mmCIF file of C-alpha atoms in Angstrom:
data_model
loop_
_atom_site.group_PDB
_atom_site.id
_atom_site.type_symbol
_atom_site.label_atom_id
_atom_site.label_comp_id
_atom_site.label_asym_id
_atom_site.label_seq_id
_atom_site.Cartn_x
_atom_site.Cartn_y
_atom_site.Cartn_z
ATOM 1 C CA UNK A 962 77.699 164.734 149.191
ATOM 2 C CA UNK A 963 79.337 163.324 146.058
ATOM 3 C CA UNK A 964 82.395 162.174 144.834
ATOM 4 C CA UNK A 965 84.172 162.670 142.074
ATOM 5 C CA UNK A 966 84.572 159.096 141.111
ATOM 6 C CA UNK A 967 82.138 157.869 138.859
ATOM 7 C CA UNK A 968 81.403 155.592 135.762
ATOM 8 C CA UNK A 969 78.727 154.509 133.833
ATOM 9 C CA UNK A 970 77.855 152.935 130.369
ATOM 10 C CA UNK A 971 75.326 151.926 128.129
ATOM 11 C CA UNK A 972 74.212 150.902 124.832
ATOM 12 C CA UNK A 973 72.242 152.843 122.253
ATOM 13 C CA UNK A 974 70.351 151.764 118.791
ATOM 14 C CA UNK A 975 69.020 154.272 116.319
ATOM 15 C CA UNK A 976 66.152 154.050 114.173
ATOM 16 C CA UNK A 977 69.074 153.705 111.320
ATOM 17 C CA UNK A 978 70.290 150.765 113.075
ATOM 18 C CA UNK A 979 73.371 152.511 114.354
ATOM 19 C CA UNK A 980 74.602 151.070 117.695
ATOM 20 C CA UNK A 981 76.768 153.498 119.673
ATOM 21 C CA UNK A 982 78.089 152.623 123.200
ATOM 22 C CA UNK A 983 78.596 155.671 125.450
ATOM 23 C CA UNK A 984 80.989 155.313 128.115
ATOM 24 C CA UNK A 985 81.597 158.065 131.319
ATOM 25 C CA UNK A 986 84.427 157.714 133.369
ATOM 26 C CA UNK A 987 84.902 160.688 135.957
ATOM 27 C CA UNK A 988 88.300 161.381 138.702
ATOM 28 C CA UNK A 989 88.835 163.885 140.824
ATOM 29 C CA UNK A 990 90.641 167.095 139.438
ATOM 30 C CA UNK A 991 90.211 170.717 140.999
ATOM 31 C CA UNK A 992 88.287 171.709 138.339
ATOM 32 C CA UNK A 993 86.178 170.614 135.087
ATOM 33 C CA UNK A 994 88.618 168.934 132.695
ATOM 34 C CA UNK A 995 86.680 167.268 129.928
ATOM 35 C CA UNK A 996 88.330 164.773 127.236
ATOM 36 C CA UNK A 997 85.656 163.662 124.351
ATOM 37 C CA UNK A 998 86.109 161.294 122.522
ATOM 38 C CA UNK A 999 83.823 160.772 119.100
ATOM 39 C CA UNK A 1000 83.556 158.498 115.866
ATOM 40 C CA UNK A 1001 83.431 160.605 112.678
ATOM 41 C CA UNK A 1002 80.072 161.409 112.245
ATOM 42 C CA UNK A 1003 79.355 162.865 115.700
ATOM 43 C CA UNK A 1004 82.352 165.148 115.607
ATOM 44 C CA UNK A 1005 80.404 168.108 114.357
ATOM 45 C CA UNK A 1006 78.311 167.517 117.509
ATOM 46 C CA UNK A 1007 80.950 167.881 120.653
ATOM 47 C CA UNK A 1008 79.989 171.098 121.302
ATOM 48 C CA UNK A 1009 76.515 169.929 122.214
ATOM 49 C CA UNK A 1010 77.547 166.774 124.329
ATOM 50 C CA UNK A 1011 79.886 168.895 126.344
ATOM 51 C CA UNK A 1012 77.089 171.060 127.243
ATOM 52 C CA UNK A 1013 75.731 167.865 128.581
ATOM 53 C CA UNK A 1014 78.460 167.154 130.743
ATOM 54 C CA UNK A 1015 78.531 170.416 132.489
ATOM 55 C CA UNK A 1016 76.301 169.315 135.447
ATOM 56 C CA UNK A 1017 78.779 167.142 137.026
ATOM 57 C CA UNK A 1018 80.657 170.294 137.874
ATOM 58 C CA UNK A 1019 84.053 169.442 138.637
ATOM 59 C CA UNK A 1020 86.841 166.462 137.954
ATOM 60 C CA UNK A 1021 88.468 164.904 135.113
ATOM 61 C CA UNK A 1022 85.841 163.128 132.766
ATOM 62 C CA UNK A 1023 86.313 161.025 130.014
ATOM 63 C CA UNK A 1024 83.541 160.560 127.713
ATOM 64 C CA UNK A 1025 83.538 158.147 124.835
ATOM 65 C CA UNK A 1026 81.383 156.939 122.488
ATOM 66 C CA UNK A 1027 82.043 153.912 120.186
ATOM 67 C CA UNK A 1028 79.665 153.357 116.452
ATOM 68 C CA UNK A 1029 79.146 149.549 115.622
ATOM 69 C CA UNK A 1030 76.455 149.437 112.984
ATOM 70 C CA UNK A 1031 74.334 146.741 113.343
ATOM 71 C CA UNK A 1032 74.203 145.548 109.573
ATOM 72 C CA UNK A 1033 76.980 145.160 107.010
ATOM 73 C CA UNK A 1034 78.378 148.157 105.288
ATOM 74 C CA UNK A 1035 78.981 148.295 102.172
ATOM 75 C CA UNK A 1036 82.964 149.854 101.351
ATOM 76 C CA UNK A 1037 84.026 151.364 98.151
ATOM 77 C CA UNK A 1038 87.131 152.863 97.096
ATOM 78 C CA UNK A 1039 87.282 156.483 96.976
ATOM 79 C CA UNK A 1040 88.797 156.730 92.996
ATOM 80 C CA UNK A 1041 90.151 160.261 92.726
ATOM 81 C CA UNK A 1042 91.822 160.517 96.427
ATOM 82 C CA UNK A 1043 93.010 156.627 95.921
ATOM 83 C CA UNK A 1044 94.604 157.945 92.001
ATOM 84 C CA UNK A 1045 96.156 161.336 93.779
ATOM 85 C CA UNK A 1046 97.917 159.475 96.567
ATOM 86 C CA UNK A 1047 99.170 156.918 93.586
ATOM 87 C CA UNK A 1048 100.690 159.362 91.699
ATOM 88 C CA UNK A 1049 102.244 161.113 94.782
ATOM 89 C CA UNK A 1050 103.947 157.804 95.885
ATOM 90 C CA UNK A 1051 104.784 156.983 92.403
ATOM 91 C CA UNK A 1052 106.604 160.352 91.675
ATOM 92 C CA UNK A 1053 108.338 159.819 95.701
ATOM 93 C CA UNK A 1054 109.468 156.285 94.559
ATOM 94 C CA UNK A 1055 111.190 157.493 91.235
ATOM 95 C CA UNK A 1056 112.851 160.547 92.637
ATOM 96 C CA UNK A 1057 113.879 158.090 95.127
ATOM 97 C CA UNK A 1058 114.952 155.388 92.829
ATOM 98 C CA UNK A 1059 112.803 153.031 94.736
ATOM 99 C CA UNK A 1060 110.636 149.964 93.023
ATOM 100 C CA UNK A 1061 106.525 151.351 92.310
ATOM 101 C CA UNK A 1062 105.498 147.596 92.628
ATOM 102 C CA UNK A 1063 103.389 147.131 95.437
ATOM 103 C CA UNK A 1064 102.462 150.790 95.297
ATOM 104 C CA UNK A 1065 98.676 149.697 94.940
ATOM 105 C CA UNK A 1066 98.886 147.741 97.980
ATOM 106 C CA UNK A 1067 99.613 150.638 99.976
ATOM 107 C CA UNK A 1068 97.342 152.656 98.802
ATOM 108 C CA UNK A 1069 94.343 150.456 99.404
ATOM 109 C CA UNK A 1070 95.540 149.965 102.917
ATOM 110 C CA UNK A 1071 95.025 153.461 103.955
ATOM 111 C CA UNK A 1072 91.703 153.943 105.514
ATOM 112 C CA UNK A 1073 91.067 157.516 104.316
ATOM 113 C CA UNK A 1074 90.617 156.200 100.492
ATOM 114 C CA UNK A 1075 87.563 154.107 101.888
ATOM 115 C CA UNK A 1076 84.060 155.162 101.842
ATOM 116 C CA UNK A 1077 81.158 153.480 103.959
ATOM 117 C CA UNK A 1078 77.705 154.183 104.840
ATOM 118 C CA UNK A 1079 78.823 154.589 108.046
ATOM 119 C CA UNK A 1080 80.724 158.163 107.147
ATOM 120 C CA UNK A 1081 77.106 160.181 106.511
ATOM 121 C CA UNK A 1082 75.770 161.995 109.263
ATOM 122 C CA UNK A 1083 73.483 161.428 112.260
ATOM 123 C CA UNK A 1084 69.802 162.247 111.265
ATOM 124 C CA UNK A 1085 68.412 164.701 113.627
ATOM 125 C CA UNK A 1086 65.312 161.801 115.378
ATOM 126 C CA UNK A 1087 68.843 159.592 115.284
ATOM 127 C CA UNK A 1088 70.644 162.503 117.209
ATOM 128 C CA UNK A 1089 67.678 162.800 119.464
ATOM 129 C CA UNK A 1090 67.375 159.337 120.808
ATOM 130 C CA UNK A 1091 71.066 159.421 120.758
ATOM 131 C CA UNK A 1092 71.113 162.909 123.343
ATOM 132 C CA UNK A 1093 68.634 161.145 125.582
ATOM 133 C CA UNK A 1094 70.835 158.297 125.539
ATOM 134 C CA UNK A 1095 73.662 160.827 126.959
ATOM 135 C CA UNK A 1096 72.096 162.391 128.913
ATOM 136 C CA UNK A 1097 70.442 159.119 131.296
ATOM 137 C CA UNK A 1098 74.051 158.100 131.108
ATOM 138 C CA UNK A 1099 75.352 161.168 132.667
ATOM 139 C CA UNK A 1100 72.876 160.977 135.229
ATOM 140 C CA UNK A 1101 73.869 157.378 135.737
ATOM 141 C CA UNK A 1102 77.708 158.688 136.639
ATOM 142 C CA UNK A 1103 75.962 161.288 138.826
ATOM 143 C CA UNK A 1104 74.347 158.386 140.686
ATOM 144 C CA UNK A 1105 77.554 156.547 141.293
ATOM 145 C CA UNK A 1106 79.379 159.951 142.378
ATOM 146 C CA UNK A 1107 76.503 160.431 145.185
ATOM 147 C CA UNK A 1108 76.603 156.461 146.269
ATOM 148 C CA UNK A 1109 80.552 156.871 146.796
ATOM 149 C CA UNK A 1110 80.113 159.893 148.358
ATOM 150 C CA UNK A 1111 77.774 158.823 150.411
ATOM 151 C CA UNK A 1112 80.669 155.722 151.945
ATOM 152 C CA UNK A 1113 83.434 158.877 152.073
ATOM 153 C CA UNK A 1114 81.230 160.686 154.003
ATOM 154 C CA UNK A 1115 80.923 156.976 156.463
ATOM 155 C CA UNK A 1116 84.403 157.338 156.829
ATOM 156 C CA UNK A 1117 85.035 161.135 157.278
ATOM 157 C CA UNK A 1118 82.424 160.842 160.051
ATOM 158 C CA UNK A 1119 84.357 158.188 161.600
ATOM 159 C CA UNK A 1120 87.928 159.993 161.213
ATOM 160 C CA UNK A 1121 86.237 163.060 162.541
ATOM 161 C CA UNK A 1122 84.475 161.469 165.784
ATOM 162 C CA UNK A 1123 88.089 159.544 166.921
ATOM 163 C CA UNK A 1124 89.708 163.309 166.736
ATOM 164 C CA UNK A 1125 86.771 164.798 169.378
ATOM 165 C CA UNK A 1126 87.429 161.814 171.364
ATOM 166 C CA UNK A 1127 91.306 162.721 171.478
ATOM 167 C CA UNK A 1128 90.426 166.258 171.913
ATOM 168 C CA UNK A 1129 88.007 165.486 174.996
ATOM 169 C CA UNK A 1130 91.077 163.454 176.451
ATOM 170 C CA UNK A 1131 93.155 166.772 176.496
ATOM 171 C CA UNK A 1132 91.739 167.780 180.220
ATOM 172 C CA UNK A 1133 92.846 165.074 182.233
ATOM 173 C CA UNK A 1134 96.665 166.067 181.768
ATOM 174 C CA UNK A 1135 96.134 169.568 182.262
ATOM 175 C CA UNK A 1136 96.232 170.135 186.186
ATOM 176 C CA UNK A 1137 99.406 167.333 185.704
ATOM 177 C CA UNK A 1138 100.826 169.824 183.067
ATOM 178 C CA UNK A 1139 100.273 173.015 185.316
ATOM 179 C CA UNK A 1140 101.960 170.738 188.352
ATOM 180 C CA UNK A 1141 105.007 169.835 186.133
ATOM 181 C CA UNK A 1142 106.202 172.823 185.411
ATOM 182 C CA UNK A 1143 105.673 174.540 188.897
ATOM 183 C CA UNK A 1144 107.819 171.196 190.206
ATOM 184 C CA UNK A 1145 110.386 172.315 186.605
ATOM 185 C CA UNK A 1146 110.810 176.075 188.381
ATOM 186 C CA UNK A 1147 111.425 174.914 191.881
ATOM 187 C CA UNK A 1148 113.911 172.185 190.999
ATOM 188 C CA UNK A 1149 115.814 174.711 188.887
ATOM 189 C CA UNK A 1150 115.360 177.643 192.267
ATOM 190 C CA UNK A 1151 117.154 174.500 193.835
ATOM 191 C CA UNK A 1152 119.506 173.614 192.066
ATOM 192 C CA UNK A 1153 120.662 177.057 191.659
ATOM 193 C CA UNK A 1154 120.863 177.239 195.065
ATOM 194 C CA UNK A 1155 118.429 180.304 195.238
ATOM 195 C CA UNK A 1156 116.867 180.792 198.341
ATOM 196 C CA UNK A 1157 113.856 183.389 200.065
ATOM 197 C CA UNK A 1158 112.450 183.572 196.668
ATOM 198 C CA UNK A 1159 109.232 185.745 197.033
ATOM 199 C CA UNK A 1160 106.381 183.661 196.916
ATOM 200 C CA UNK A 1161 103.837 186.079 195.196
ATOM 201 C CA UNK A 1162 106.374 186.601 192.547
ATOM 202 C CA UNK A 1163 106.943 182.864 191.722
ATOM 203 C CA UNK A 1164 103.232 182.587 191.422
ATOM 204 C CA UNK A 1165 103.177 185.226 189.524
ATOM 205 C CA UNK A 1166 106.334 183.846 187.064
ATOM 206 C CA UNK A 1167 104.329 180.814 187.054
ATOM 207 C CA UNK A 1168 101.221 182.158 186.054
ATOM 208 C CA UNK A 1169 102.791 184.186 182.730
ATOM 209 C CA UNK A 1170 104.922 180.913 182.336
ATOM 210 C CA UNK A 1171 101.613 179.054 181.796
ATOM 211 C CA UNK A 1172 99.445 181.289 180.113
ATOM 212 C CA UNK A 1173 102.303 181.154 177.411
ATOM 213 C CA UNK A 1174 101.710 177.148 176.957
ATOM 214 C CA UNK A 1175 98.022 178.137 177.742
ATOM 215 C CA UNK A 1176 95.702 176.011 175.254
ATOM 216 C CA UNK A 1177 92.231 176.511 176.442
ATOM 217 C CA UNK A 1178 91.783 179.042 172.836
ATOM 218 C CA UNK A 1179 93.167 176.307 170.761
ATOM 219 C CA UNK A 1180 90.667 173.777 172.268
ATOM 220 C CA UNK A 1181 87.689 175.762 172.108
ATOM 221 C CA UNK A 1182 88.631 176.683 167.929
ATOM 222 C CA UNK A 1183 88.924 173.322 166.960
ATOM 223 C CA UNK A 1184 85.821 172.026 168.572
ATOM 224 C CA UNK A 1185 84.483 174.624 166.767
ATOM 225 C CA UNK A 1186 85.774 173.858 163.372
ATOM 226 C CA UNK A 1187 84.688 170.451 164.355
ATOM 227 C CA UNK A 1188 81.407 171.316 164.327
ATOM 228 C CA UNK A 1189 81.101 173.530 161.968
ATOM 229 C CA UNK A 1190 83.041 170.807 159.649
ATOM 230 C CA UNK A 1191 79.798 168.498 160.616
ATOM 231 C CA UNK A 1192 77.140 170.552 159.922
ATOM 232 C CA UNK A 1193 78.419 171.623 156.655
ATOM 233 C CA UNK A 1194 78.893 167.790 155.863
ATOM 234 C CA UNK A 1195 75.065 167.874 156.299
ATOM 235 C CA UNK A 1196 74.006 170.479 154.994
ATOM 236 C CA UNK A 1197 75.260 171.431 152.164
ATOM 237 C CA UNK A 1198 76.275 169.773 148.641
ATOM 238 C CA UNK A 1199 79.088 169.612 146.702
ATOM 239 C CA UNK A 1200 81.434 171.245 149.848
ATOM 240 C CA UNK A 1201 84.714 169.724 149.103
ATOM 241 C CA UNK A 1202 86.538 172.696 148.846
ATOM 242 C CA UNK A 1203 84.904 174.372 151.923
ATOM 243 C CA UNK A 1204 85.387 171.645 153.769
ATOM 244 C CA UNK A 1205 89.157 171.373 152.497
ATOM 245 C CA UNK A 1206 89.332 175.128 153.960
ATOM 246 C CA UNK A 1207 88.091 174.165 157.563
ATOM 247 C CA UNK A 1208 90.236 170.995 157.617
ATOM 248 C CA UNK A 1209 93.331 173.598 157.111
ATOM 249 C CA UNK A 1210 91.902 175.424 160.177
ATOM 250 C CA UNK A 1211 91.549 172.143 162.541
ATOM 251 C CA UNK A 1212 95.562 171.528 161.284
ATOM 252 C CA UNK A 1213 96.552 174.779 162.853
ATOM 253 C CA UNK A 1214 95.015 174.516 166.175
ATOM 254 C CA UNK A 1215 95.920 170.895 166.346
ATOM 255 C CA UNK A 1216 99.412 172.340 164.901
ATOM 256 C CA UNK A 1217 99.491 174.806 167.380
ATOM 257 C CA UNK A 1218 98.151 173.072 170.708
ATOM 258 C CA UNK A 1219 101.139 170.459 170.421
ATOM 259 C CA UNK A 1220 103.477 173.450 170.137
ATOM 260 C CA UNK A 1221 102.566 174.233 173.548
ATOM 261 C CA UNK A 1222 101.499 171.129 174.596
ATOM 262 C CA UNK A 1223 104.873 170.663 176.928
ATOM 263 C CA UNK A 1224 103.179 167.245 177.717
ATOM 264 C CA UNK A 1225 104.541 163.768 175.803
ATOM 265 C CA UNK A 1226 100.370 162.425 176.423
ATOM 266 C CA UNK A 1227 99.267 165.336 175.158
ATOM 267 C CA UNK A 1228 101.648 165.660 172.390
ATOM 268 C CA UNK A 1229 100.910 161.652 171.531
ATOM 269 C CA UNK A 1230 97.065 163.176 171.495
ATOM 270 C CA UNK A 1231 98.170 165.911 168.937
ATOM 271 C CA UNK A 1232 100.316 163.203 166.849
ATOM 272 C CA UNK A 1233 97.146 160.940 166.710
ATOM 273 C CA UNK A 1234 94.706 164.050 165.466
ATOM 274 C CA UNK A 1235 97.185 164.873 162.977
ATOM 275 C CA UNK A 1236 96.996 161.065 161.630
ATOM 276 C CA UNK A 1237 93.254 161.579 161.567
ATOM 277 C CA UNK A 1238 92.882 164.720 159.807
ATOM 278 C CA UNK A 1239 95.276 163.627 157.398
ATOM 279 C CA UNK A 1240 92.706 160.787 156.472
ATOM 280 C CA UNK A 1241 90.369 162.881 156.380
ATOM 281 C CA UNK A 1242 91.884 165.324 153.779
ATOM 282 C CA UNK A 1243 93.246 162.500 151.332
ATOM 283 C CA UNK A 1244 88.971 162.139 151.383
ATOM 284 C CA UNK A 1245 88.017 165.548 150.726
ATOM 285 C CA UNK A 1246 90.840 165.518 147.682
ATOM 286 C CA UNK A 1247 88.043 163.310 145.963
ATOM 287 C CA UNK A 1248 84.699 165.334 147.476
ATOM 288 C CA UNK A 1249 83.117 167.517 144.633
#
């Protein structure tokens, strides 16, 4: 099991003493929303890292990667862009009647009219020790998305175990249930004053009263679903959308079994497998 939280960073130097950092941060989304985010001479090569980052499936993923070159680089203006953006201001400012003073200034603080070393592109053995460099990193975030799967799944286990307990409790207050409401019917016979009521009749009004608030069916389901919850949980990777399915099954017997419940320890029962479930769904939300 994995989640969809995950992070992971690390440091790479290439043979023309470039130093990139490359940074994975991963959340939990519904499906595989990528944001990349690259200095200028990678951008030509996005296509490629996202190809990368397909394996980890599903959730929101930021990947970044930041260019510090090890050695000094040497800057020089970039003449004819630096003398067209002059001119353009210039002829602005006069139409404008504004003062062309500090126009110079301006210019030479825009960082487009700069050129560095640092603007040529990767070589390809650079790119290569750079792409293995990606690609242990991504495996690094798919490390950390099976270790914190690994403690939901601890929990979900634990959530999952206190609602079979409740369920198991269920029997005790059934024959107290059936009693209840045979004491319900002859207190209302009484009170109505009814008398010589056919006894084969009332047992038989008592029997179709109580197979309506019958929940044997419910019981049996959600055991099931319980277990088949558990052995998917096992057995299978990257199930957080099938197990998301049979956690909306468990709600509707548990949904359904206090409907009929017609019991306030067996309702509290169904109150506190509700709370449970829910805890176990805000997990699954994060389960690739």
């Amino acid at each position: 099991m994995k989640s969809m939280t995950g992070f992971a960073k690390r440091q790479c130097i290439t043979h023309d003493n470039r130093k990139y950092t490359i940074e994975i941060k991963t959340l939990n989304s519904k499906t595989l929303d990528v944001n990349v985010k690259l200095p200028a001479a990678l951008r030509h090569k996005e296509l490629d890292i996202r190809v990368f980052v397909t394996p980890l499936e599903r959730g929101k993923i930021d990947f970044t990667i930041t260019e510090e070159s090890t050695t000094a680089s040497a800057a020089h203006v970039n003449n004819e862009l630096a003398t067209q953006r002059y001119n353009e201001l210039k002829q602005l400012a006069n139409e404008l009647y504004q003062p062309t003073d500090n126009l110079l200034q301006t210019i030479l603080s825009m960082p487009d009219v700069w050129l560095t070393d640092d603007n040529t592109d990767l070589s390809d053995s650079d790119w290569e020790t750079l792409s293995c460099a990606i690609k242990e990193t991504i495996n690094e975030a798919d490390c950390f998305r099976k270790q914190e799967g690994e403690i939901l799944k601890v929990d979900i286990l634990k959530h999952l175990d206190l609602i079979k307990q409740k369920l198991s409790l269920i029997p005790q207050y059934e024959q107290e249930r059936i009693d209840t409401a045979k004491e319900r019917i002859h207190r209302y016979l009484d009170e109505a004053a009814i008398k010589d009521v056919d006894s084969n009749r009332f047992e038989q009004e008592i029997i179709y009263y109580l197979e309506k608030l019958d929940i044997t069916e419910e019981k049996i389901r959600l055991a099931k679903h319980i277990d088949y919850f558990l052995q998917t949980l096992e057995n299978e990777e990257n199930c957080g959308k099938k197990l998301g399915f049979v956690a909306q099954e468990m709600g509707r017997e548990i949904n359904t079994t206090g409907s009929k419940a017609n019991h306030v320890e067996i309702q509290k029962l169904v109150v506190e497998m509700k709370d449970e479930l829910e805890k176990i769904k805000e997990q699954l939300g994060n389960i690739l």
